[in-house]
mmCIF file of C-alpha atoms in Angstrom:
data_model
loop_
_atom_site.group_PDB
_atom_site.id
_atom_site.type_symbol
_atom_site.label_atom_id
_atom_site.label_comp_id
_atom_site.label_asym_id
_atom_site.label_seq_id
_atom_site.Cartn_x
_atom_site.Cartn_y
_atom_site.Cartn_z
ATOM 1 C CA UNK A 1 10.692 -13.421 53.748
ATOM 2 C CA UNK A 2 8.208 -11.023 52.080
ATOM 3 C CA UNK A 3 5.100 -10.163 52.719
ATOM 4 C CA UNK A 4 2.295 -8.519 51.521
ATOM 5 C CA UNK A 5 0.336 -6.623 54.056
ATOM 6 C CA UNK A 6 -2.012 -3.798 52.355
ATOM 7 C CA UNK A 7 -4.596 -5.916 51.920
ATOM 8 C CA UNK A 8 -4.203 -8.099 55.400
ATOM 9 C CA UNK A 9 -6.417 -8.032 58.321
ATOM 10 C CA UNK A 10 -4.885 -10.680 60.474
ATOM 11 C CA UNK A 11 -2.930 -8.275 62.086
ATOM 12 C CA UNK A 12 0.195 -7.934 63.580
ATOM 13 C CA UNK A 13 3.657 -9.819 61.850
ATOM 14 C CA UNK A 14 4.937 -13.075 63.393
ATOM 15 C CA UNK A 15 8.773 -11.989 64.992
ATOM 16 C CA UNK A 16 11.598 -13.512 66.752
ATOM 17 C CA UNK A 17 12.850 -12.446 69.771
ATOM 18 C CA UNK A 18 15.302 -9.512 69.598
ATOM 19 C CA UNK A 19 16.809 -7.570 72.593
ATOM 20 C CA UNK A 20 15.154 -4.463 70.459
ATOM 21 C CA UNK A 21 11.925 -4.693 68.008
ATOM 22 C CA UNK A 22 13.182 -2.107 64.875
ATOM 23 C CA UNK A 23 10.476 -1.071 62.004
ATOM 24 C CA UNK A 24 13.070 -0.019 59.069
ATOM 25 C CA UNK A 25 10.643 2.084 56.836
ATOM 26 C CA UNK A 26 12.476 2.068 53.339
ATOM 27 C CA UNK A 27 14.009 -0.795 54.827
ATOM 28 C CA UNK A 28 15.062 -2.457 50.854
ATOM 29 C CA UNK A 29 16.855 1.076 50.118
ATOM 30 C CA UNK A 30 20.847 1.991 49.884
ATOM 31 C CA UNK A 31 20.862 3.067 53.388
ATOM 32 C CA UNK A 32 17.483 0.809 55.100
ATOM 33 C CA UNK A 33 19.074 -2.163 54.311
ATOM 34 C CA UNK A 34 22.986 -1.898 55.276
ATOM 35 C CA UNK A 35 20.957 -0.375 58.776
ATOM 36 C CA UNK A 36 18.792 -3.627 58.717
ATOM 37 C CA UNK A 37 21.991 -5.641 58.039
ATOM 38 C CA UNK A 38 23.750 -3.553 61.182
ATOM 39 C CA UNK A 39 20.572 -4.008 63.615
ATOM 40 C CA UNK A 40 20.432 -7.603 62.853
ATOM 41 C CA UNK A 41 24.227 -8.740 63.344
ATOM 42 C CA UNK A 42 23.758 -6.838 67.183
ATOM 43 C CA UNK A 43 21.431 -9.082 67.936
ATOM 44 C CA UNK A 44 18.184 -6.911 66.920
ATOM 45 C CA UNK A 45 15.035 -7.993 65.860
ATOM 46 C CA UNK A 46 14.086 -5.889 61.965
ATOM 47 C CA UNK A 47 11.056 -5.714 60.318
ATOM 48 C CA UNK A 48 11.210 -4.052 56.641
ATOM 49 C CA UNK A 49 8.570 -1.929 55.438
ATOM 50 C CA UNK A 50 8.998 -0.834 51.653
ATOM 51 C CA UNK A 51 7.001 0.404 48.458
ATOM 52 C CA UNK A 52 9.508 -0.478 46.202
ATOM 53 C CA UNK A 53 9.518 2.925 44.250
ATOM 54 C CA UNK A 54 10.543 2.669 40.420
ATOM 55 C CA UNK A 55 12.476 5.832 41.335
ATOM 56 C CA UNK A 56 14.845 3.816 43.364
ATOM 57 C CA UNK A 57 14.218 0.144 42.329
ATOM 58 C CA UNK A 58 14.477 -1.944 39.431
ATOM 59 C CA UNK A 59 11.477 -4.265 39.983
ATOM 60 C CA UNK A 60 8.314 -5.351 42.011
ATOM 61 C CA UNK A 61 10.506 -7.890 44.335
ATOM 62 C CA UNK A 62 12.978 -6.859 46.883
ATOM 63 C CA UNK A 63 16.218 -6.600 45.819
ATOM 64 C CA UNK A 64 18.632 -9.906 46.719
ATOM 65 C CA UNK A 65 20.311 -8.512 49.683
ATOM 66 C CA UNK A 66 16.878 -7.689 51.459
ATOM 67 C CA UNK A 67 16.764 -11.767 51.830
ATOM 68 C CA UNK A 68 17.823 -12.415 55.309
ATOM 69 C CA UNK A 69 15.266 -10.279 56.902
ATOM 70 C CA UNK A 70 11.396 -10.006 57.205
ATOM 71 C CA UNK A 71 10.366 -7.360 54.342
ATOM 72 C CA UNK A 72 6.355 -6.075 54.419
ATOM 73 C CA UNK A 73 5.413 -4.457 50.920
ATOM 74 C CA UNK A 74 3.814 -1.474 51.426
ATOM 75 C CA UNK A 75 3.369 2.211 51.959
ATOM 76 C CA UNK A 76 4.391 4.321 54.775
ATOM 77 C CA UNK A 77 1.169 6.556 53.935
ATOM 78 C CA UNK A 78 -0.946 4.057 54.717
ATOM 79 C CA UNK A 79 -1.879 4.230 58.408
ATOM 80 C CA UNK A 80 -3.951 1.412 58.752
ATOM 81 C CA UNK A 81 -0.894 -0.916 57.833
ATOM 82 C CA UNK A 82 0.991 0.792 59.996
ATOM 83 C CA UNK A 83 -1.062 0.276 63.176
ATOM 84 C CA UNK A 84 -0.821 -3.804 62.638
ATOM 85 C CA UNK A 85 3.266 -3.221 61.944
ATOM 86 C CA UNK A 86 3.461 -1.295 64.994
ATOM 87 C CA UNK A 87 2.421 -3.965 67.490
ATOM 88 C CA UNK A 88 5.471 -4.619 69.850
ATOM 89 C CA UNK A 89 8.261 -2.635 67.328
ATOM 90 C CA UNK A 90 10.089 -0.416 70.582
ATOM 91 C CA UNK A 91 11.790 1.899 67.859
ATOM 92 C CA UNK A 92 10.955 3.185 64.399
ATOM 93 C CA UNK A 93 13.897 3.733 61.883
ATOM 94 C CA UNK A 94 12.605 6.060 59.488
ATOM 95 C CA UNK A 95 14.576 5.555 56.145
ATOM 96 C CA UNK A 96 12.008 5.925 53.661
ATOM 97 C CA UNK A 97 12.030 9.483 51.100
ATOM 98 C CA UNK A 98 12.167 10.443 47.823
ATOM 99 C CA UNK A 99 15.618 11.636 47.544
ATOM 100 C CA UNK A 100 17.797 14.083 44.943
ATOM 101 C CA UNK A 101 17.409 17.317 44.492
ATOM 102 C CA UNK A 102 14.380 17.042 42.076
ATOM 103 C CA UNK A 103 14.617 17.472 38.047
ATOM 104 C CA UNK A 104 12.352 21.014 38.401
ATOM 105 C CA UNK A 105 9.446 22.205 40.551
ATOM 106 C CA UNK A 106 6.780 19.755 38.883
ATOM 107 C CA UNK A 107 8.769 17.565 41.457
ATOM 108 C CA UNK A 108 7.223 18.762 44.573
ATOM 109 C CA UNK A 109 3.930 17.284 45.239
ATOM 110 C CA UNK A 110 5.598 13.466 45.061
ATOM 111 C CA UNK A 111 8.544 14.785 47.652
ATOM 112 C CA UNK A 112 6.057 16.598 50.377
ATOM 113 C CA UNK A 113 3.569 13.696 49.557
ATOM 114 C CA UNK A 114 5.932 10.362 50.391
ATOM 115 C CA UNK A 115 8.595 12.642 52.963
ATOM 116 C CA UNK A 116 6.060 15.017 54.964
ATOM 117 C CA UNK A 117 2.739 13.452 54.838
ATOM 118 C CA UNK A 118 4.340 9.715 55.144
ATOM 119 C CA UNK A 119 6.270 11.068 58.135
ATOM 120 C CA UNK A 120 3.119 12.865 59.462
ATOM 121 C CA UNK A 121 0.701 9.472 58.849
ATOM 122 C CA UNK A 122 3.984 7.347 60.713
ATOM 123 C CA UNK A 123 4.139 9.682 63.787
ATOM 124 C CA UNK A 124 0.523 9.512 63.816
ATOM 125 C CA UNK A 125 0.388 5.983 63.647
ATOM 126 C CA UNK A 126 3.419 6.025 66.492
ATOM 127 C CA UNK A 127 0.865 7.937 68.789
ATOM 128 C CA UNK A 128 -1.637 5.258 68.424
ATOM 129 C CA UNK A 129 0.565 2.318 69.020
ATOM 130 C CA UNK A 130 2.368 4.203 72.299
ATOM 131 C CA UNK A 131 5.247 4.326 70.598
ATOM 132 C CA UNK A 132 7.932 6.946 71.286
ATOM 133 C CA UNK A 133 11.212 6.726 70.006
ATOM 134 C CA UNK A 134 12.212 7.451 66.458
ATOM 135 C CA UNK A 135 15.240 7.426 64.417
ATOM 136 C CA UNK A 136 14.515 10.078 61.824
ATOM 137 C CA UNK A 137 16.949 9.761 58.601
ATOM 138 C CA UNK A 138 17.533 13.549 57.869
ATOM 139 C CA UNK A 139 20.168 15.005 55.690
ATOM 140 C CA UNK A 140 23.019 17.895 55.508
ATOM 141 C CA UNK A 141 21.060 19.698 53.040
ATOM 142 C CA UNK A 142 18.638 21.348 55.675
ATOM 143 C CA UNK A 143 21.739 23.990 56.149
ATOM 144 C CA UNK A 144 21.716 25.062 52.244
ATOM 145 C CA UNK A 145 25.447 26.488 52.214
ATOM 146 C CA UNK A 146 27.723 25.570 54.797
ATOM 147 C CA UNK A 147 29.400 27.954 57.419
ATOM 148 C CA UNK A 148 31.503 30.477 56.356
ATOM 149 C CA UNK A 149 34.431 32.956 58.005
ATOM 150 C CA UNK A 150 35.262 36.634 56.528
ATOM 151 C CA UNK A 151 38.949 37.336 58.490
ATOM 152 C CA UNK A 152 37.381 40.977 58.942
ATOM 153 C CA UNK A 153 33.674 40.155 59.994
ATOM 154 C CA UNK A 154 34.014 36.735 61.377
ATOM 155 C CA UNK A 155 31.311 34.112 60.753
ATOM 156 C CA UNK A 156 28.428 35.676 58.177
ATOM 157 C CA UNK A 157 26.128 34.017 55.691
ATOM 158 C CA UNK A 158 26.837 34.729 52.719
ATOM 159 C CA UNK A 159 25.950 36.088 49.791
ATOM 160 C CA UNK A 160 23.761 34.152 47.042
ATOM 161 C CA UNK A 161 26.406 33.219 44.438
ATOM 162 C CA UNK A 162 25.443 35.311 40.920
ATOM 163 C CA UNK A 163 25.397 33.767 37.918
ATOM 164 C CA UNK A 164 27.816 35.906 36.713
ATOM 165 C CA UNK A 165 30.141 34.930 38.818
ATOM 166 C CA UNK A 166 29.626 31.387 38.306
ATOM 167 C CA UNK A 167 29.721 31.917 34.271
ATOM 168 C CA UNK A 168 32.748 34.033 34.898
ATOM 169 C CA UNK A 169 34.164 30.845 36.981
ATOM 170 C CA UNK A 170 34.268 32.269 40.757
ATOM 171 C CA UNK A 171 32.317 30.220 42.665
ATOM 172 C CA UNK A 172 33.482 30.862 46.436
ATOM 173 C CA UNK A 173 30.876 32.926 48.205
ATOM 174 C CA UNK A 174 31.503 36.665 49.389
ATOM 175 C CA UNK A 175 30.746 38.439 52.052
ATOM 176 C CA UNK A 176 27.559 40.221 52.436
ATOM 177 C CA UNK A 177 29.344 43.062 54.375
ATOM 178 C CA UNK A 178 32.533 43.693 52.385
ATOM 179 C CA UNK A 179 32.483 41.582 49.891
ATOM 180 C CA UNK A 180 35.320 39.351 50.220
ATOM 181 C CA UNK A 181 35.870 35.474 49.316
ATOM 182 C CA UNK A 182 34.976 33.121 52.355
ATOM 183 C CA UNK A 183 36.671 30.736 53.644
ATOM 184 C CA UNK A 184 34.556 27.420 54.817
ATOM 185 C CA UNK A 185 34.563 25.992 58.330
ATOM 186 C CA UNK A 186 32.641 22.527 59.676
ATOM 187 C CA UNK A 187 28.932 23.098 60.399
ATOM 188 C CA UNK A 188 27.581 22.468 63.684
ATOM 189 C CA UNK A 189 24.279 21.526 64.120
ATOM 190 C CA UNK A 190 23.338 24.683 65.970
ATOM 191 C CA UNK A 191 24.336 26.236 62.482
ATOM 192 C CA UNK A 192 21.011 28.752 60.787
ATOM 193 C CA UNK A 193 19.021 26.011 58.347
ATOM 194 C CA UNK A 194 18.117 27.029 55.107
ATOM 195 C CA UNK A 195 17.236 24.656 52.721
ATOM 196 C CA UNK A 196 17.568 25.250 48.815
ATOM 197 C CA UNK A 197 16.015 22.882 46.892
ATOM 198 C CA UNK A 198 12.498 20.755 46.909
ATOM 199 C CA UNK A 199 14.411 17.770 48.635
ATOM 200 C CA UNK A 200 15.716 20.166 51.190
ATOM 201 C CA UNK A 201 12.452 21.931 52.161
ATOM 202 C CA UNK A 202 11.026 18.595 53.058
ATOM 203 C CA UNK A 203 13.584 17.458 55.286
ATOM 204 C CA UNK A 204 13.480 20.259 56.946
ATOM 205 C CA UNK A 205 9.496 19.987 57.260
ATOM 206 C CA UNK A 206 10.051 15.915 58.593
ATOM 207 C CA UNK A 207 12.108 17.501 61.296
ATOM 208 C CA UNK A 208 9.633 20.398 62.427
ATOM 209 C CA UNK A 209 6.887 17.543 62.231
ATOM 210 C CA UNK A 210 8.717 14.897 64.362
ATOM 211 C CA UNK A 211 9.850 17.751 67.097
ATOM 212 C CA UNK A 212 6.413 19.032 67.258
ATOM 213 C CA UNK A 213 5.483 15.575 67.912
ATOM 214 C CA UNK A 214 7.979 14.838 70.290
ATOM 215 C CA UNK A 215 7.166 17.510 72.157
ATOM 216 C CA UNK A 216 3.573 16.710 72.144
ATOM 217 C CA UNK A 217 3.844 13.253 73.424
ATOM 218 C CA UNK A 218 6.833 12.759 75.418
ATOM 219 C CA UNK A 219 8.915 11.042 72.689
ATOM 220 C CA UNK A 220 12.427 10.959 71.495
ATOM 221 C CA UNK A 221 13.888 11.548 68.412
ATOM 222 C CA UNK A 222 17.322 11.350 66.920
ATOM 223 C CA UNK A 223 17.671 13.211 63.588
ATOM 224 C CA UNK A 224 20.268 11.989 61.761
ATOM 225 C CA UNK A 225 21.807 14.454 58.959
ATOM 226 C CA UNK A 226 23.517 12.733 56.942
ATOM 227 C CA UNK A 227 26.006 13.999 54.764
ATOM 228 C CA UNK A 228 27.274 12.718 51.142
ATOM 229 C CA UNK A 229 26.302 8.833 51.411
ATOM 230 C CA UNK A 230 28.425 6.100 49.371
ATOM 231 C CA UNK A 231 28.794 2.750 48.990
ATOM 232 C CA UNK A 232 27.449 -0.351 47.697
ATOM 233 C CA UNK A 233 23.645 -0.816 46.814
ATOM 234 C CA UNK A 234 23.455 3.063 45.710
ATOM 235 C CA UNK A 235 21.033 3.573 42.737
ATOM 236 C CA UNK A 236 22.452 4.577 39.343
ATOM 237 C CA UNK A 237 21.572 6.442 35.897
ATOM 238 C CA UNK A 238 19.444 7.882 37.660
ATOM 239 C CA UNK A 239 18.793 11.942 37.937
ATOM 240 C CA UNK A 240 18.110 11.371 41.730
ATOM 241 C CA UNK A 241 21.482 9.522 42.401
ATOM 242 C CA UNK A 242 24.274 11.281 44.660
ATOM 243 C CA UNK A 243 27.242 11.992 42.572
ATOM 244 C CA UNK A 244 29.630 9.528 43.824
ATOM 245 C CA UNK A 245 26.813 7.311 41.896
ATOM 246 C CA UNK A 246 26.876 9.530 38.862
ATOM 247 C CA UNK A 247 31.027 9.662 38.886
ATOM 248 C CA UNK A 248 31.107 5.185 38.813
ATOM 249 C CA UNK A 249 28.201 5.119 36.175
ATOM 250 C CA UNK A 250 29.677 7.018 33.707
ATOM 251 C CA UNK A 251 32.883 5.000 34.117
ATOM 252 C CA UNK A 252 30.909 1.761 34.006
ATOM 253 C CA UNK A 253 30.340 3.020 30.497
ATOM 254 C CA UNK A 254 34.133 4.145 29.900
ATOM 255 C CA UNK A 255 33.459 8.156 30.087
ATOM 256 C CA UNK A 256 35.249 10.322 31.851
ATOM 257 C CA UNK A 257 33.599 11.379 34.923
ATOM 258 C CA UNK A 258 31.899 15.111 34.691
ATOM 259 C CA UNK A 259 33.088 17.484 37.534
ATOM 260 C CA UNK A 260 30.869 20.776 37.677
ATOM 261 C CA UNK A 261 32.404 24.500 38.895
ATOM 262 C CA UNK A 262 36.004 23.666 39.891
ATOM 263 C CA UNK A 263 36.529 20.454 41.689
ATOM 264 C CA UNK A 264 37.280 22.567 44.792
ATOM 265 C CA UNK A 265 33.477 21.919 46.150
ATOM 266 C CA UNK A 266 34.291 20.653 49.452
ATOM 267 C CA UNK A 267 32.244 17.888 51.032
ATOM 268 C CA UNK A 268 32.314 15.074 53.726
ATOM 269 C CA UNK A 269 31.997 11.559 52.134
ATOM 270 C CA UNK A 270 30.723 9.343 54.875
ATOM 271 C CA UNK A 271 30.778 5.382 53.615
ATOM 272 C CA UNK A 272 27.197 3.295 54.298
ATOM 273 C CA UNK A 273 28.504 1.282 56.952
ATOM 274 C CA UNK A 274 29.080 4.054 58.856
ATOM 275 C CA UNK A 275 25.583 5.237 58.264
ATOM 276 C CA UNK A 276 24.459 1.726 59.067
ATOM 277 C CA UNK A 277 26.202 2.257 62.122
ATOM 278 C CA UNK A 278 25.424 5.910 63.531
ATOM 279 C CA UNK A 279 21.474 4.053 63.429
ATOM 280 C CA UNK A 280 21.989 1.680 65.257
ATOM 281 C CA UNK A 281 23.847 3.483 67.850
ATOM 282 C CA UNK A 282 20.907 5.852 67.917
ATOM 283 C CA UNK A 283 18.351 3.088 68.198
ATOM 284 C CA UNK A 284 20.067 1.471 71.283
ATOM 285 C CA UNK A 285 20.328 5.216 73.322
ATOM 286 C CA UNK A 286 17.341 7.151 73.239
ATOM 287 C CA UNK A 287 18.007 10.556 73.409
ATOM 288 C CA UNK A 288 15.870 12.883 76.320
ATOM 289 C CA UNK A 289 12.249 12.497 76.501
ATOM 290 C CA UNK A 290 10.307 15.613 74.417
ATOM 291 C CA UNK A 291 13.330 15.980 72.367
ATOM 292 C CA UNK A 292 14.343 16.138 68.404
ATOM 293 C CA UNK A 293 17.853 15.494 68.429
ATOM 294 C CA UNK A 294 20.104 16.675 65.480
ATOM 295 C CA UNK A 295 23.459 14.687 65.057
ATOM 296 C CA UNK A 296 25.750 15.245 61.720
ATOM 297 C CA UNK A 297 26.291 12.019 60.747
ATOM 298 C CA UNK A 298 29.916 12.474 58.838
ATOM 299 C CA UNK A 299 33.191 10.877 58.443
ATOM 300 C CA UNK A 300 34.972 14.014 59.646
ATOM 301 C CA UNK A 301 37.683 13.975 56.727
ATOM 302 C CA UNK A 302 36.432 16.581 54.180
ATOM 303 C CA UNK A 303 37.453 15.895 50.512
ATOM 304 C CA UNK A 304 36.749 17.863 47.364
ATOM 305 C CA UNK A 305 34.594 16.897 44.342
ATOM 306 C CA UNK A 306 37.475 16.750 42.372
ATOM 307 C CA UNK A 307 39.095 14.491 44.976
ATOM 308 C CA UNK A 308 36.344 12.127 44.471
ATOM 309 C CA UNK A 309 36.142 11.739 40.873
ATOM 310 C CA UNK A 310 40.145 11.736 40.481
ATOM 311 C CA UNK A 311 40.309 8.614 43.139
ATOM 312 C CA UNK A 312 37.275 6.893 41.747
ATOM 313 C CA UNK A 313 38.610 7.124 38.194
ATOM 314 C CA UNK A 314 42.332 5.906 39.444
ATOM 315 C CA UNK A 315 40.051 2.714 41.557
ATOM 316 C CA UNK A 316 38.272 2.071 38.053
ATOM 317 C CA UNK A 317 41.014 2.398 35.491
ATOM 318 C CA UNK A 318 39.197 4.623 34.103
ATOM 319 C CA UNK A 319 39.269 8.182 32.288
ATOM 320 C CA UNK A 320 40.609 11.387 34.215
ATOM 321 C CA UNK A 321 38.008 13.447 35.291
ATOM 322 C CA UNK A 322 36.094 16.703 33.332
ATOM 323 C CA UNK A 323 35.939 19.663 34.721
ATOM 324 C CA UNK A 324 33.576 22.032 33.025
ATOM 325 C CA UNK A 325 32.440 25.108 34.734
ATOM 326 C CA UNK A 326 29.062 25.464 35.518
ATOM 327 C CA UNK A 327 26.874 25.022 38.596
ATOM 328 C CA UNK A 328 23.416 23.685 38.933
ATOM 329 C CA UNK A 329 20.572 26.163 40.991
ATOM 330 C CA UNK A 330 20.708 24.129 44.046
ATOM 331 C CA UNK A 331 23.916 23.603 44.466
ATOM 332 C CA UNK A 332 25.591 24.915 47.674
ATOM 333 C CA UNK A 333 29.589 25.573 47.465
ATOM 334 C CA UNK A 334 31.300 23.975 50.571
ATOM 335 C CA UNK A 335 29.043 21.885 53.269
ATOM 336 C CA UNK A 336 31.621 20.242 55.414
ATOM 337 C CA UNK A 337 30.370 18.796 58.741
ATOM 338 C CA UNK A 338 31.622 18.872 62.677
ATOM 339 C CA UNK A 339 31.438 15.479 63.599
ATOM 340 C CA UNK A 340 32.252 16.083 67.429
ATOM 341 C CA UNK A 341 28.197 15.981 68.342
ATOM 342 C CA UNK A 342 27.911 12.371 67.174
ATOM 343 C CA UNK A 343 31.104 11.244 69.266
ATOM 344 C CA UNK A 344 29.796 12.915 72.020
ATOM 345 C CA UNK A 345 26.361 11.815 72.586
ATOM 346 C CA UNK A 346 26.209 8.824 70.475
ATOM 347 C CA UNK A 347 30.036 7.361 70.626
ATOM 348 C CA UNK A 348 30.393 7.334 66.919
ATOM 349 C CA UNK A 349 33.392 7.890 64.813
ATOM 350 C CA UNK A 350 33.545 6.958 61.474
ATOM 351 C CA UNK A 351 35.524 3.665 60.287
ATOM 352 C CA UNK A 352 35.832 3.340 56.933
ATOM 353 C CA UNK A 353 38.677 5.722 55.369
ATOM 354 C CA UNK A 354 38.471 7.474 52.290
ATOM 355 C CA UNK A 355 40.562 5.893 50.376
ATOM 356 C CA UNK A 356 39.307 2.852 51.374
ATOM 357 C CA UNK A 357 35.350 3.304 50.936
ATOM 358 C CA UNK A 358 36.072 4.496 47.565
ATOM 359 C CA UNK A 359 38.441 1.773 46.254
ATOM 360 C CA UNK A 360 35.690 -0.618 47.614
ATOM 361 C CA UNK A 361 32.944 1.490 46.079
ATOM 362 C CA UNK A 362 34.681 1.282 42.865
ATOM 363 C CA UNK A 363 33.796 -2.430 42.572
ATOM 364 C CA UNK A 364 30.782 -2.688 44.752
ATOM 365 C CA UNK A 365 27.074 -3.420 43.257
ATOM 366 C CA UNK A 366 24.503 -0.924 42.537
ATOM 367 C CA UNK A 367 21.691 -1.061 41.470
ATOM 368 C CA UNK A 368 20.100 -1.482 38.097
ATOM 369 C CA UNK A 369 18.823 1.250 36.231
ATOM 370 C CA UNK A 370 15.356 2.534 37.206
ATOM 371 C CA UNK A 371 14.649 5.712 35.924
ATOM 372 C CA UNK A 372 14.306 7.342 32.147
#
């Protein structure tokens, strides 16, 4: 069911009963709509609030597999719309962002505009409805690099990578006290945050807003950091895609996959489901009142870059992968996660192995192109 709600004054959106009432903002999105699809086969009542941006849809109507559940076309920046959403929703589930790293800094006004001041109108919105639990979809790239352990020194940050040594191909990061090669360990989430691109600074922002507000009302607020994302319903040819998204399109059109730096990036490739799972595990235990929350939300078996493109390209039948030097600014070098938090507190381990995901992912749908 759509519906079209900017212009409505009636008020309020007809609902079944649900054992919890969940607002999905980007609710039609890669990652809203396999957490609608979770929500609502526990037994959860989802409403679906989208604005359909050309950036990551094809068209003006929801995509197909938005079908089953109640979808509101809209704007999370517009408050008033919010307030008549709000009415008996228990917990929000805040999907919605513009996502990549951004083509340059031209970028910036649309990401702080739809991530920060959307999330600012929503929590506003929140404290006028006396509502006070959110689900905040965050992201790994609030750390910038990873963590990192010199054998003499210990843990250090480390040094910004020079472009010389990325043109002369040696990408590891050094030590800022002697200079040696790091080695990478798994990133808590007590780990120093230090975002590095336009994307990054405004995740970072959504989760300074939503603590501030949690600590000003009483609220609770799990913020989920999700690390590399895959699976089906991911946009593609698209600058703003993830790279697992990049890797499948360019075999879709029988090219070889194009590996920057090494290969040897490390990362932690965490399938939708699991994503779709971790939020619905957070919406049914709210965390302590006055609290932001931050949970990696990983798979907990770190793979490289390489890794990726070699087993997607093997799933597809396709070319062997390129590997051609290089790095792009924003790139960090290793960013693997410790996924012990999210056990912990939440009682979520990832399901879907590697191999699996990716052999799945290989044939899965994405979505059309959307962007030129």
């Amino acid at each position: 069911m759509t519906c079209h709600l900017a212009d409505d004054h009636d008020g309020g959106v007809a609902h079944n009963v649900g054992d919890v009432r969940v607002l999905i903002t980007g609710g039609a999105g890669f990652i809203g709509s396999h957490v609608a699809d979770e929500l609502t086969d526990r037994g959860h009542d989802v409403v679906l609030l989208d604005a359909l941006l050309p950036k990551a849809h094809g068209g003006a109507e929801p995509p197909a597999w938005t079908q089953r559940h109640q979808i509101v076309l809209g704007d999370v920046r517009n408050g008033e719309l919010l307030d008549r959403l709000l009415t008996g929703v228990d917990v929000v589930c805040h999907q919605a962002a513009v996502v990549g790293h951004g083509v340059d800094p031209s970028d910036a006004p649309e990401y702080a505009s739809h991530n920060d001041y959307g999330t600012a109108v929503l929590l506003a919105a929140m404290h006028r409805a006396g509502l006070g639990r959110l689900v905040l979809a965050s992201s790994m790239v609030v750390y910038g690099e990873g963590r990192y352990f010199c054998h003499a020194h210990g843990v250090v940050r480390p040094l910004p990578r020079r472009q010389s040594d990325v043109d002369a191909g040696r990408y590891d990061p050094r030590c800022p006290r002697c200079g040696a090669e790091l080695a990478w360990r798994k990133v808590p989430e007590d780990a120093p945050l230090e975002p590095r691109s336009t994307y990054a600074a405004t995740k970072l922002a959504q989760e300074h807003l939503a603590a501030a507000w949690a600590r000003q009302t009483g609220g609770s607020v799990w913020a989920l950091r999700y690390h590399n994302v895959y699976g089906p319903r991911m946009p593609r040819d698209t600058p703003y895609a993830g790279v697992a998204s990049l890797f499948r399109s360019a075999l879709r059109n029988g090219q070889a996959p194009t590996v920057l730096e090494d290969g040897q990036q490390m990362r932690d490739f965490v399938h939708v489901t699991d994503v779709a799972l971790v939020n619905a595990l957070a919406v049914e235990q709210p965390t302590a009142d006055g609290v932001l929350e931050p949970i990696n939300v990983c798979s907990g078996d770190p793979h490289t870059v390489g890794e990726l493109a070699t087993e997607l390209s093997a799933a597809c039948d396709g070319p062997s992968p390129r590997v051609v030097g290089g790095a792009r600014p924003a790139d960090v070098r290793h960013v693997v996660a410790d996924p012990s938090k999210a056990a912990d507190l939440l009682g979520f381990t990832a399901q879907v192995p590697f191999s699996a995901g990716v052999a799945d992912f290989a044939t899965a749908p994405l979505r059309d192109p959307v962007w030129h």
